[in-house]
Amino acid sequence: MGLNGTIRVPSDKSITHRAIMFGAVADGRTVVLKPLLGEDCRSTIEAVRRLGATVEELADELVITGVRTLEAATLDCGNSGTTMRLLTGLLAGYDGEFVLTGDASLSKRPMRRVTAPLRQMKAKIDGDHAPLRVTGGRLHGIDYTLPVASAQVKSAVLLAGLRATEETIVREPMLSRDHTERLLPLFGGNVTIGEENGVRLIRVMPSQLTGTAVTIPADPSSAAFLWAGAAIIANSRVTTTDVCLNETRIGFLRTLEKMGANVEIDRVRPLGEETVADVTVSTSDLHGVELSGAAIPHQIDELPLFALVASQASSPSVVRDAAELRVKETDRIVTVVTELRALGIDIHETEDGFIVNPSQVRGGRVMAHGDHRLSMMLQVAALLTEETVEIEGMEVSDVSYPHFRDDLQRLDREIE
Ligand code: S3P
């Protein structure tokens, strides 16, 4: 039995977060069509409601009425790093006192990467870990070179820049996902992209946003689990429709192609500021690859899944330059290596990545560690063996992909 069928996976998490936040401070109404309503995005919805914005939930649509002055509030960001880091930047330039809290995992994640540049802009922020206390006020523009390839840090600085007294420049030596700079101009944000000595440069001028309509494409980071399953499970062929084909997001698809996977990309078409396509992956003979450098940010969220896929290839694979994995929802180098070893996979931890050898998956008891992407990767792994795989805390996949298990079972059953 393989995975077979056509599916539109849930909408993109990164773009949904941004559309909600921008709508919350824009003049007038913003309509978000096909939003992702997973737990992380719900944290953002609740946060902007507490700030005074109105968010109406209609069928497959959010209608947001923005506000120009924000209410002082305590905002629970739950498990969502994007909510906490982007809101910290957004709020720093608004009068009021805002406290941002998070769950146990989020409270351990580093926030200095956003508080440091924001303090350079003269933001008043207490704490370098959640809870953060932001006392909004007058901000100054800065010229900031990102020390880590991080879309969350880039976005926090750009959003603070909307409220600064002069221009803000962010220099990005390694390109990270670019949804913020694509979406802000749609809301009337004054953003321009340039290049200096091979370094990408984003300029933002102080701007008041205006409401607009945004249609969210399907999330390539969610589709990735089905592409992976289709590539490594015998007799499979899965089509995922309307997937965001932004090159900063589909590093994993490019990796599958490099490994020799059967990938078809059809109906490539624009959707607002993004490009979407239908992507079909079928059972493939894969060989190992080495991933490092600039390729890493474009598939950072898919590297746990890559570890599983690499174990089904005919030769070893290596991931380097991916120390960022250690500060995600879990230390994803440790959790991926530990849980995949428990299923019989020959994988070894390195300082900034891992080495995977061809292996056969066997049954066992594993843990999701409260990490949605680990849970989904393990659910795909379970399809590779006839033995029982027990996954403790599997329901955490709802953070980014509500009903993942149902979708997987539906595809798994189609040829029964
Ligand atoms: C995200 C950026 C990435 C990614 C996260 C979502 C975003 O984090 O891992 O899942 O929406 O900006 P970093 O920017 O910290 O790399």
GROMACS .gro file of C-alpha atoms and ligand atoms in nm:
model
  432
    1MET     CA    1   0.000   0.000   0.000
    2GLY     CA    2   0.132   0.347  -0.085
    3LEU     CA    3   0.022   0.708  -0.046
    4ASN     CA    4  -0.204   0.810  -0.333
    5GLY     CA    5  -0.429   1.103  -0.412
    6THR     CA    6  -0.459   1.478  -0.455
    7ILE     CA    7  -0.472   1.713  -0.161
    8ARG     CA    8  -0.457   2.081  -0.073
    9VAL     CA    9  -0.262   2.092   0.250
   10PRO     CA   10  -0.345   2.369   0.502
   11SER     CA   11  -0.241   2.724   0.425
   12ASP     CA   12   0.095   2.879   0.489
   13LYS     CA   13   0.179   2.953   0.851
   14SER     CA   14   0.436   3.226   0.791
   15ILE     CA   15   0.214   3.424   0.553
   16THR     CA   16  -0.098   3.384   0.771
   17HIS     CA   17   0.084   3.524   1.077
   18ARG     CA   18   0.200   3.825   0.878
   19ALA     CA   19  -0.135   3.899   0.714
   20ILE     CA   20  -0.305   3.900   1.057
   21MET     CA   21  -0.043   4.121   1.221
   22PHE     CA   22  -0.028   4.372   0.937
   23GLY     CA   23  -0.408   4.385   0.918
   24ALA     CA   24  -0.426   4.454   1.291
   25VAL     CA   25  -0.237   4.783   1.260
   26ALA     CA   26  -0.359   4.881   0.912
   27ASP     CA   27  -0.625   5.143   0.848
   28GLY     CA   28  -0.960   4.990   0.755
   29ARG     CA   29  -1.038   4.628   0.678
   30THR     CA   30  -0.814   4.342   0.577
   31VAL     CA   31  -0.958   4.022   0.437
   32VAL     CA   32  -0.744   3.710   0.477
   33LEU     CA   33  -0.871   3.438   0.247
   34LYS     CA   34  -0.790   3.073   0.325
   35PRO     CA   35  -0.603   3.147   0.649
   36LEU     CA   36  -0.426   2.872   0.842
   37LEU     CA   37  -0.612   2.826   1.169
   38GLY     CA   38  -0.356   2.606   1.344
   39GLU     CA   39  -0.261   2.673   1.704
   40ASP     CA   40   0.033   2.904   1.626
   41CYS     CA   41  -0.178   3.134   1.409
   42ARG     CA   42  -0.454   3.126   1.671
   43SER     CA   43  -0.200   3.268   1.917
   44THR     CA   44  -0.148   3.558   1.676
   45ILE     CA   45  -0.525   3.610   1.632
   46GLU     CA   46  -0.581   3.621   2.010
   47ALA     CA   47  -0.285   3.855   2.057
   48VAL     CA   48  -0.407   4.113   1.805
   49ARG     CA   49  -0.757   4.095   1.954
   50ARG     CA   50  -0.610   4.186   2.293
   51LEU     CA   51  -0.433   4.478   2.131
   52GLY     CA   52  -0.772   4.610   2.020
   53ALA     CA   53  -0.802   4.487   1.660
   54THR     CA   54  -1.120   4.306   1.558
   55VAL     CA   55  -1.087   3.964   1.395
   56GLU     CA   56  -1.404   3.805   1.259
   57GLU     CA   57  -1.383   3.439   1.162
   58LEU     CA   58  -1.601   3.356   0.862
   59ALA     CA   59  -1.593   3.037   0.656
   60ASP     CA   60  -1.234   3.007   0.531
   61GLU     CA   61  -1.181   3.379   0.577
   62LEU     CA   62  -1.075   3.630   0.843
   63VAL     CA   63  -1.195   3.989   0.838
   64ILE     CA   64  -0.967   4.213   1.041
   65THR     CA   65  -1.035   4.572   1.138
   66GLY     CA   66  -0.712   4.742   1.232
   67VAL     CA   67  -0.639   5.005   1.495
   68ARG     CA   68  -0.394   5.299   1.512
   69THR     CA   69  -0.351   5.299   1.889
   70LEU     CA   70  -0.300   4.974   2.074
   71GLU     CA   71  -0.427   4.865   2.412
   72ALA     CA   72  -0.171   4.771   2.676
   73ALA     CA   73  -0.193   4.395   2.713
   74THR     CA   74  -0.035   4.067   2.812
   75LEU     CA   75  -0.007   3.849   2.504
   76ASP     CA   76   0.026   3.471   2.523
   77CYS     CA   77   0.230   3.363   2.220
   78GLY     CA   78   0.189   2.993   2.310
   79ASN     CA   79   0.440   2.782   2.117
   80SER     CA   80   0.489   3.035   1.839
   81GLY     CA   81   0.830   3.194   1.787
   82THR     CA   82   0.699   3.390   1.489
   83THR     CA   83   0.423   3.548   1.704
   84MET     CA   84   0.667   3.652   1.975
   85ARG     CA   85   0.953   3.778   1.759
   86LEU     CA   86   0.745   3.966   1.503
   87LEU     CA   87   0.514   4.121   1.763
   88THR     CA   88   0.811   4.242   1.966
   89GLY     CA   89   0.927   4.443   1.665
   90LEU     CA   90   0.580   4.557   1.568
   91LEU     CA   91   0.490   4.678   1.920
   92ALA     CA   92   0.818   4.851   2.006
   93GLY     CA   93   0.708   5.171   1.830
   94TYR     CA   94   0.356   5.191   1.978
   95ASP     CA   95   0.277   5.372   2.304
   96GLY     CA   96   0.182   5.130   2.578
   97GLU     CA   97   0.320   4.846   2.781
   98PHE     CA   98   0.304   4.498   2.634
   99VAL     CA   99   0.408   4.172   2.798
  100LEU     CA  100   0.474   3.874   2.573
  101THR     CA  101   0.461   3.530   2.731
  102GLY     CA  102   0.498   3.180   2.588
  103ASP     CA  103   0.485   2.812   2.676
  104ALA     CA  104   0.778   2.623   2.830
  105SER     CA  105   0.944   2.562   2.491
  106LEU     CA  106   0.908   2.921   2.369
  107SER     CA  107   1.033   3.055   2.705
  108LYS     CA  108   1.363   2.874   2.647
  109ARG     CA  109   1.416   3.010   2.295
  110PRO     CA  110   1.662   3.297   2.241
  111MET     CA  111   1.504   3.641   2.203
  112ARG     CA  112   1.824   3.846   2.221
  113ARG     CA  113   1.852   3.812   1.845
  114VAL     CA  114   1.549   4.047   1.824
  115THR     CA  115   1.587   4.251   2.141
  116ALA     CA  116   1.949   4.348   2.054
  117PRO     CA  117   1.876   4.521   1.719
  118LEU     CA  118   1.551   4.667   1.856
  119ARG     CA  119   1.741   4.819   2.149
  120GLN     CA  120   1.979   4.972   1.896
  121MET     CA  121   1.665   5.139   1.758
  122LYS     CA  122   1.607   5.269   2.115
  123ALA     CA  123   1.327   5.028   2.195
  124LYS     CA  124   1.266   4.963   2.565
  125ILE     CA  125   1.248   4.589   2.620
  126ASP     CA  126   1.307   4.397   2.943
  127GLY     CA  127   1.425   4.040   2.910
  128ASP     CA  128   1.607   3.831   2.653
  129HIS     CA  129   1.380   3.532   2.705
  130ALA     CA  130   1.003   3.524   2.747
  131PRO     CA  131   0.833   3.689   2.923
  132LEU     CA  132   0.942   4.005   2.742
  133ARG     CA  133   0.817   4.346   2.856
  134VAL     CA  134   0.800   4.599   2.573
  135THR     CA  135   0.745   4.963   2.665
  136GLY     CA  136   0.664   5.121   2.333
  137GLY     CA  137   0.804   5.459   2.233
  138ARG     CA  138   0.998   5.657   1.978
  139LEU     CA  139   1.228   5.446   1.759
  140HIS     CA  140   1.523   5.541   1.542
  141GLY     CA  141   1.614   5.384   1.212
  142ILE     CA  142   1.925   5.164   1.202
  143ASP     CA  143   2.144   5.000   0.943
  144TYR     CA  144   2.158   4.640   1.061
  145THR     CA  145   2.343   4.338   0.925
  146LEU     CA  146   2.178   4.012   1.030
  147PRO     CA  147   2.423   3.792   1.223
  148VAL     CA  148   2.204   3.481   1.167
  149ALA     CA  149   1.992   3.397   0.862
  150SER     CA  150   1.654   3.449   1.030
  151ALA     CA  151   1.332   3.574   0.876
  152GLN     CA  152   1.194   3.634   1.223
  153VAL     CA  153   1.476   3.870   1.316
  154LYS     CA  154   1.465   4.043   0.979
  155SER     CA  155   1.089   4.088   1.011
  156ALA     CA  156   1.106   4.221   1.368
  157VAL     CA  157   1.348   4.496   1.261
  158LEU     CA  158   1.148   4.581   0.947
  159LEU     CA  159   0.822   4.604   1.144
  160ALA     CA  160   0.985   4.830   1.403
  161GLY     CA  161   1.113   5.033   1.107
  162LEU     CA  162   0.756   5.113   1.005
  163ARG     CA  163   0.733   5.330   1.320
  164ALA     CA  164   1.089   5.471   1.330
  165THR     CA  165   1.165   5.836   1.271
  166GLU     CA  166   1.388   5.763   0.971
  167GLU     CA  167   1.478   5.491   0.724
  168THR     CA  168   1.580   5.145   0.849
  169ILE     CA  169   1.808   4.915   0.649
  170VAL     CA  170   1.843   4.540   0.700
  171ARG     CA  171   2.136   4.367   0.530
  172GLU     CA  172   2.097   3.997   0.478
  173PRO     CA  173   2.415   3.804   0.389
  174MET     CA  174   2.213   3.480   0.349
  175LEU     CA  175   1.860   3.496   0.212
  176SER     CA  176   1.586   3.381   0.452
  177ARG     CA  177   1.213   3.359   0.374
  178ASP     CA  178   1.100   3.690   0.229
  179HIS     CA  179   0.725   3.703   0.297
  180THR     CA  180   0.746   4.019   0.510
  181GLU     CA  181   0.909   4.227   0.240
  182ARG     CA  182   0.674   4.083  -0.025
  183LEU     CA  183   0.360   4.150   0.177
  184LEU     CA  184   0.430   4.492   0.332
  185PRO     CA  185   0.410   4.683  -0.001
  186LEU     CA  186   0.067   4.528  -0.059
  187PHE     CA  187  -0.041   4.702   0.265
  188GLY     CA  188   0.116   5.027   0.144
  189GLY     CA  189   0.442   4.981   0.337
  190ASN     CA  190   0.732   5.170   0.182
  191VAL     CA  191   0.982   4.886   0.128
  192THR     CA  192   1.251   4.857  -0.138
  193ILE     CA  193   1.491   4.573  -0.208
  194GLY     CA  194   1.845   4.627  -0.333
  195GLU     CA  195   2.190   4.474  -0.331
  196GLU     CA  196   2.531   4.597  -0.221
  197ASN     CA  197   2.852   4.396  -0.264
  198GLY     CA  198   2.655   4.073  -0.306
  199VAL     CA  199   2.454   4.137   0.013
  200ARG     CA  200   2.077   4.174  -0.010
  201LEU     CA  201   1.952   4.499   0.135
  202ILE     CA  202   1.599   4.583   0.245
  203ARG     CA  203   1.501   4.944   0.314
  204VAL     CA  204   1.186   5.042   0.499
  205MET     CA  205   1.062   5.399   0.543
  206PRO     CA  206   0.819   5.496   0.820
  207SER     CA  207   0.474   5.400   0.686
  208GLN     CA  208   0.114   5.368   0.803
  209LEU     CA  209  -0.035   5.049   0.656
  210THR     CA  210  -0.373   5.028   0.483
  211GLY     CA  211  -0.598   4.722   0.484
  212THR     CA  212  -0.609   4.494   0.180
  213ALA     CA  213  -0.704   4.140   0.072
  214VAL     CA  214  -0.455   3.854   0.095
  215THR     CA  215  -0.512   3.497  -0.026
  216ILE     CA  216  -0.288   3.248   0.153
  217PRO     CA  217  -0.135   2.966  -0.056
  218ALA     CA  218  -0.087   2.611   0.075
  219ASP     CA  219   0.215   2.569   0.302
  220PRO     CA  220   0.518   2.403   0.138
  221SER     CA  221   0.646   2.308   0.485
  222SER     CA  222   0.326   2.106   0.537
  223ALA     CA  223   0.320   1.964   0.184
  224ALA     CA  224   0.678   1.849   0.244
  225PHE     CA  225   0.558   1.564   0.469
  226LEU     CA  226   0.342   1.426   0.189
  227TRP     CA  227   0.614   1.474  -0.074
  228ALA     CA  228   0.854   1.286   0.154
  229GLY     CA  229   0.605   1.007   0.219
  230ALA     CA  230   0.531   0.970  -0.153
  231ALA     CA  231   0.903   0.957  -0.240
  232ILE     CA  232   0.998   0.690   0.016
  233ILE     CA  233   0.687   0.470   0.039
  234ALA     CA  234   0.643   0.209  -0.238
  235ASN     CA  235   0.355   0.250  -0.488
  236SER     CA  236   0.292   0.615  -0.407
  237ARG     CA  237   0.192   0.919  -0.608
  238VAL     CA  238   0.066   1.233  -0.433
  239THR     CA  239  -0.031   1.569  -0.581
  240THR     CA  240  -0.042   1.872  -0.352
  241THR     CA  241  -0.227   2.167  -0.505
  242ASP     CA  242  -0.185   2.547  -0.466
  243VAL     CA  243   0.151   2.517  -0.292
  244CYS     CA  244   0.355   2.831  -0.236
  245LEU     CA  245   0.654   2.792  -0.467
  246ASN     CA  246   0.862   3.075  -0.319
  247GLU     CA  247   1.227   2.968  -0.367
  248THR     CA  248   1.309   3.072  -0.008
  249ARG     CA  249   1.066   2.801   0.105
  250ILE     CA  250   1.112   2.503  -0.125
  251GLY     CA  251   1.470   2.406  -0.053
  252PHE     CA  252   1.343   2.063   0.051
  253LEU     CA  253   1.170   2.006  -0.283
  254ARG     CA  254   1.494   2.103  -0.459
  255THR     CA  255   1.678   1.859  -0.231
  256LEU     CA  256   1.436   1.579  -0.323
  257GLU     CA  257   1.505   1.653  -0.691
  258LYS     CA  258   1.881   1.642  -0.622
  259MET     CA  259   1.838   1.304  -0.453
  260GLY     CA  260   1.678   1.173  -0.771
  261ALA     CA  261   1.310   1.197  -0.672
  262ASN     CA  262   1.032   1.195  -0.930
  263VAL     CA  263   0.896   1.548  -0.893
  264GLU     CA  264   0.652   1.716  -1.132
  265ILE     CA  265   0.566   2.085  -1.099
  266ASP     CA  266   0.251   2.191  -1.289
  267ARG     CA  267   0.020   2.488  -1.325
  268VAL     CA  268   0.277   2.741  -1.202
  269ARG     CA  269   0.085   3.067  -1.155
  270PRO     CA  270   0.096   3.390  -0.956
  271LEU     CA  271  -0.115   3.429  -0.642
  272GLY     CA  272  -0.088   3.783  -0.507
  273GLU     CA  273   0.273   3.846  -0.415
  274GLU     CA  274   0.363   3.477  -0.432
  275THR     CA  275   0.383   3.201  -0.695
  276VAL     CA  276   0.190   2.877  -0.651
  277ALA     CA  277   0.190   2.543  -0.831
  278ASP     CA  278   0.066   2.186  -0.811
  279VAL     CA  279   0.345   1.952  -0.706
  280THR     CA  280   0.338   1.575  -0.763
  281VAL     CA  281   0.586   1.335  -0.610
  282SER     CA  282   0.593   0.961  -0.670
  283THR     CA  283   0.795   0.670  -0.534
  284SER     CA  284   1.161   0.723  -0.612
  285ASP     CA  285   1.505   0.565  -0.592
  286LEU     CA  286   1.699   0.819  -0.389
  287HIS     CA  287   2.068   0.871  -0.330
  288GLY     CA  288   2.226   1.062  -0.042
  289VAL     CA  289   2.326   1.430  -0.057
  290GLU     CA  290   2.519   1.687   0.145
  291LEU     CA  291   2.335   2.000   0.258
  292SER     CA  292   2.517   2.309   0.384
  293GLY     CA  293   2.558   2.687   0.359
  294ALA     CA  294   2.298   2.900   0.183
  295ALA     CA  295   2.077   2.595   0.112
  296ILE     CA  296   2.004   2.552   0.484
  297PRO     CA  297   1.772   2.852   0.551
  298HIS     CA  298   1.550   2.750   0.259
  299GLN     CA  299   1.469   2.415   0.420
  300ILE     CA  300   1.542   2.476   0.787
  301ASP     CA  301   1.197   2.354   0.900
  302GLU     CA  302   1.220   2.046   0.677
  303LEU     CA  303   1.557   1.917   0.804
  304PRO     CA  304   1.397   1.677   1.059
  305LEU     CA  305   1.203   1.529   0.768
  306PHE     CA  306   1.513   1.524   0.551
  307ALA     CA  307   1.678   1.301   0.813
  308LEU     CA  308   1.405   1.042   0.762
  309VAL     CA  309   1.414   1.068   0.382
  310ALA     CA  310   1.793   1.039   0.381
  311SER     CA  311   1.769   0.712   0.576
  312GLN     CA  312   1.580   0.562   0.280
  313ALA     CA  313   1.844   0.664   0.024
  314SER     CA  314   2.106   0.427  -0.118
  315SER     CA  315   2.405   0.628   0.012
  316PRO     CA  316   2.485   0.842   0.320
  317SER     CA  317   2.376   1.204   0.364
  318VAL     CA  318   2.525   1.488   0.566
  319VAL     CA  319   2.373   1.811   0.702
  320ARG     CA  320   2.616   2.089   0.804
  321ASP     CA  321   2.583   2.458   0.901
  322ALA     CA  322   2.247   2.391   1.065
  323ALA     CA  323   2.318   2.479   1.431
  324GLU     CA  324   1.997   2.689   1.416
  325LEU     CA  325   1.814   2.357   1.455
  326ARG     CA  326   1.921   2.360   1.819
  327VAL     CA  327   1.703   2.666   1.897
  328LYS     CA  328   1.379   2.562   1.729
  329GLU     CA  329   1.071   2.425   1.916
  330THR     CA  330   1.313   2.162   2.049
  331ASP     CA  331   1.685   2.107   1.994
  332ARG     CA  332   1.600   1.939   1.665
  333ILE     CA  333   1.944   1.784   1.625
  334VAL     CA  334   1.908   1.600   1.956
  335THR     CA  335   1.539   1.510   1.924
  336VAL     CA  336   1.561   1.394   1.561
  337VAL     CA  337   1.869   1.180   1.625
  338THR     CA  338   1.725   1.031   1.946
  339GLU     CA  339   1.384   0.944   1.805
  340LEU     CA  340   1.505   0.814   1.468
  341ARG     CA  341   1.762   0.593   1.641
  342ALA     CA  342   1.476   0.448   1.848
  343LEU     CA  343   1.323   0.339   1.516
  344GLY     CA  344   1.644   0.170   1.404
  345ILE     CA  345   1.787   0.448   1.188
  346ASP     CA  346   2.163   0.487   1.169
  347ILE     CA  347   2.196   0.861   1.235
  348HIS     CA  348   2.468   1.053   1.419
  349GLU     CA  349   2.468   1.394   1.580
  350THR     CA  350   2.733   1.651   1.485
  351GLU     CA  351   2.780   1.999   1.627
  352ASP     CA  352   2.586   2.168   1.348
  353GLY     CA  353   2.385   1.890   1.189
  354PHE     CA  354   2.383   1.512   1.145
  355ILE     CA  355   2.503   1.221   0.931
  356VAL     CA  356   2.248   0.962   0.815
  357ASN     CA  357   2.324   0.618   0.669
  358PRO     CA  358   2.087   0.398   0.468
  359SER     CA  359   1.866   0.214   0.718
  360GLN     CA  360   1.550   0.015   0.764
  361VAL     CA  361   1.278   0.159   0.990
  362ARG     CA  362   1.152  -0.073   1.264
  363GLY     CA  363   0.878  -0.037   1.524
  364GLY     CA  364   0.926   0.126   1.862
  365ARG     CA  365   0.803   0.383   2.109
  366VAL     CA  366   0.897   0.743   2.032
  367MET     CA  367   0.816   1.091   2.158
  368ALA     CA  368   0.712   1.409   1.978
  369HIS     CA  369   0.866   1.626   2.254
  370GLY     CA  370   0.596   1.890   2.201
  371ASP     CA  371   0.741   1.958   1.854
  372HIS     CA  372   0.490   1.961   1.567
  373ARG     CA  373   0.741   1.889   1.290
  374LEU     CA  374   0.894   1.600   1.484
  375SER     CA  375   0.546   1.452   1.536
  376MET     CA  376   0.463   1.465   1.163
  377MET     CA  377   0.800   1.324   1.061
  378LEU     CA  378   0.751   1.031   1.300
  379GLN     CA  379   0.399   0.971   1.164
  380VAL     CA  380   0.547   0.939   0.813
  381ALA     CA  381   0.823   0.711   0.950
  382ALA     CA  382   0.557   0.483   1.098
  383LEU     CA  383   0.427   0.408   0.747
  384LEU     CA  384   0.761   0.250   0.656
  385THR     CA  385   0.727  -0.050   0.883
  386GLU     CA  386   0.474  -0.325   0.948
  387GLU     CA  387   0.575  -0.316   1.315
  388THR     CA  388   0.398  -0.091   1.564
  389VAL     CA  389   0.525   0.263   1.611
  390GLU     CA  390   0.383   0.438   1.918
  391ILE     CA  391   0.419   0.817   1.914
  392GLU     CA  392   0.370   0.992   2.246
  393GLY     CA  393   0.224   1.343   2.215
  394MET     CA  394   0.141   1.304   1.846
  395GLU     CA  395  -0.145   1.562   1.859
  396VAL     CA  396   0.108   1.848   1.870
  397SER     CA  397   0.103   1.840   1.488
  398ASP     CA  398  -0.206   2.067   1.516
  399VAL     CA  399   0.033   2.357   1.579
  400SER     CA  400   0.091   2.393   1.204
  401TYR     CA  401  -0.115   2.119   1.035
  402PRO     CA  402  -0.461   2.054   1.183
  403HIS     CA  403  -0.586   1.704   1.090
  404PHE     CA  404  -0.250   1.586   0.960
  405ARG     CA  405  -0.318   1.229   1.068
  406ASP     CA  406  -0.656   1.228   0.889
  407ASP     CA  407  -0.495   1.351   0.566
  408LEU     CA  408  -0.222   1.090   0.590
  409GLN     CA  409  -0.471   0.811   0.654
  410ARG     CA  410  -0.692   0.925   0.366
  411LEU     CA  411  -0.399   0.910   0.121
  412ASP     CA  412  -0.286   0.580   0.271
  413ARG     CA  413  -0.624   0.422   0.214
  414GLU     CA  414  -0.697   0.536  -0.141
  415ILE     CA  415  -0.576   0.218  -0.309
  416GLU     CA  416  -0.704  -0.026  -0.045
  417S3P     C1  417   0.963   3.166   1.028
  417S3P     C2  418   1.098   3.172   1.017
  417S3P     C3  419   1.188   3.060   1.051
  417S3P     C4  420   1.112   2.928   1.064
  417S3P     C5  421   0.982   2.942   1.138
  417S3P     C6  422   0.893   3.045   1.073
  417S3P     C7  423   0.885   3.287   0.992
  417S3P     O1  424   1.252   3.086   1.173
  417S3P     O2  425   1.192   2.831   1.125
  417S3P     O3  426   0.916   2.819   1.142
  417S3P     O4  427   0.763   3.277   0.972
  417S3P     O5  428   0.946   3.395   0.981
  417S3P     P1  429   1.385   3.177   1.181
  417S3P     O6  430   1.354   3.305   1.119
  417S3P     O7  431   1.415   3.192   1.326
  417S3P     O8  432   1.489   3.097   1.109
   0.00000   0.00000   0.00000
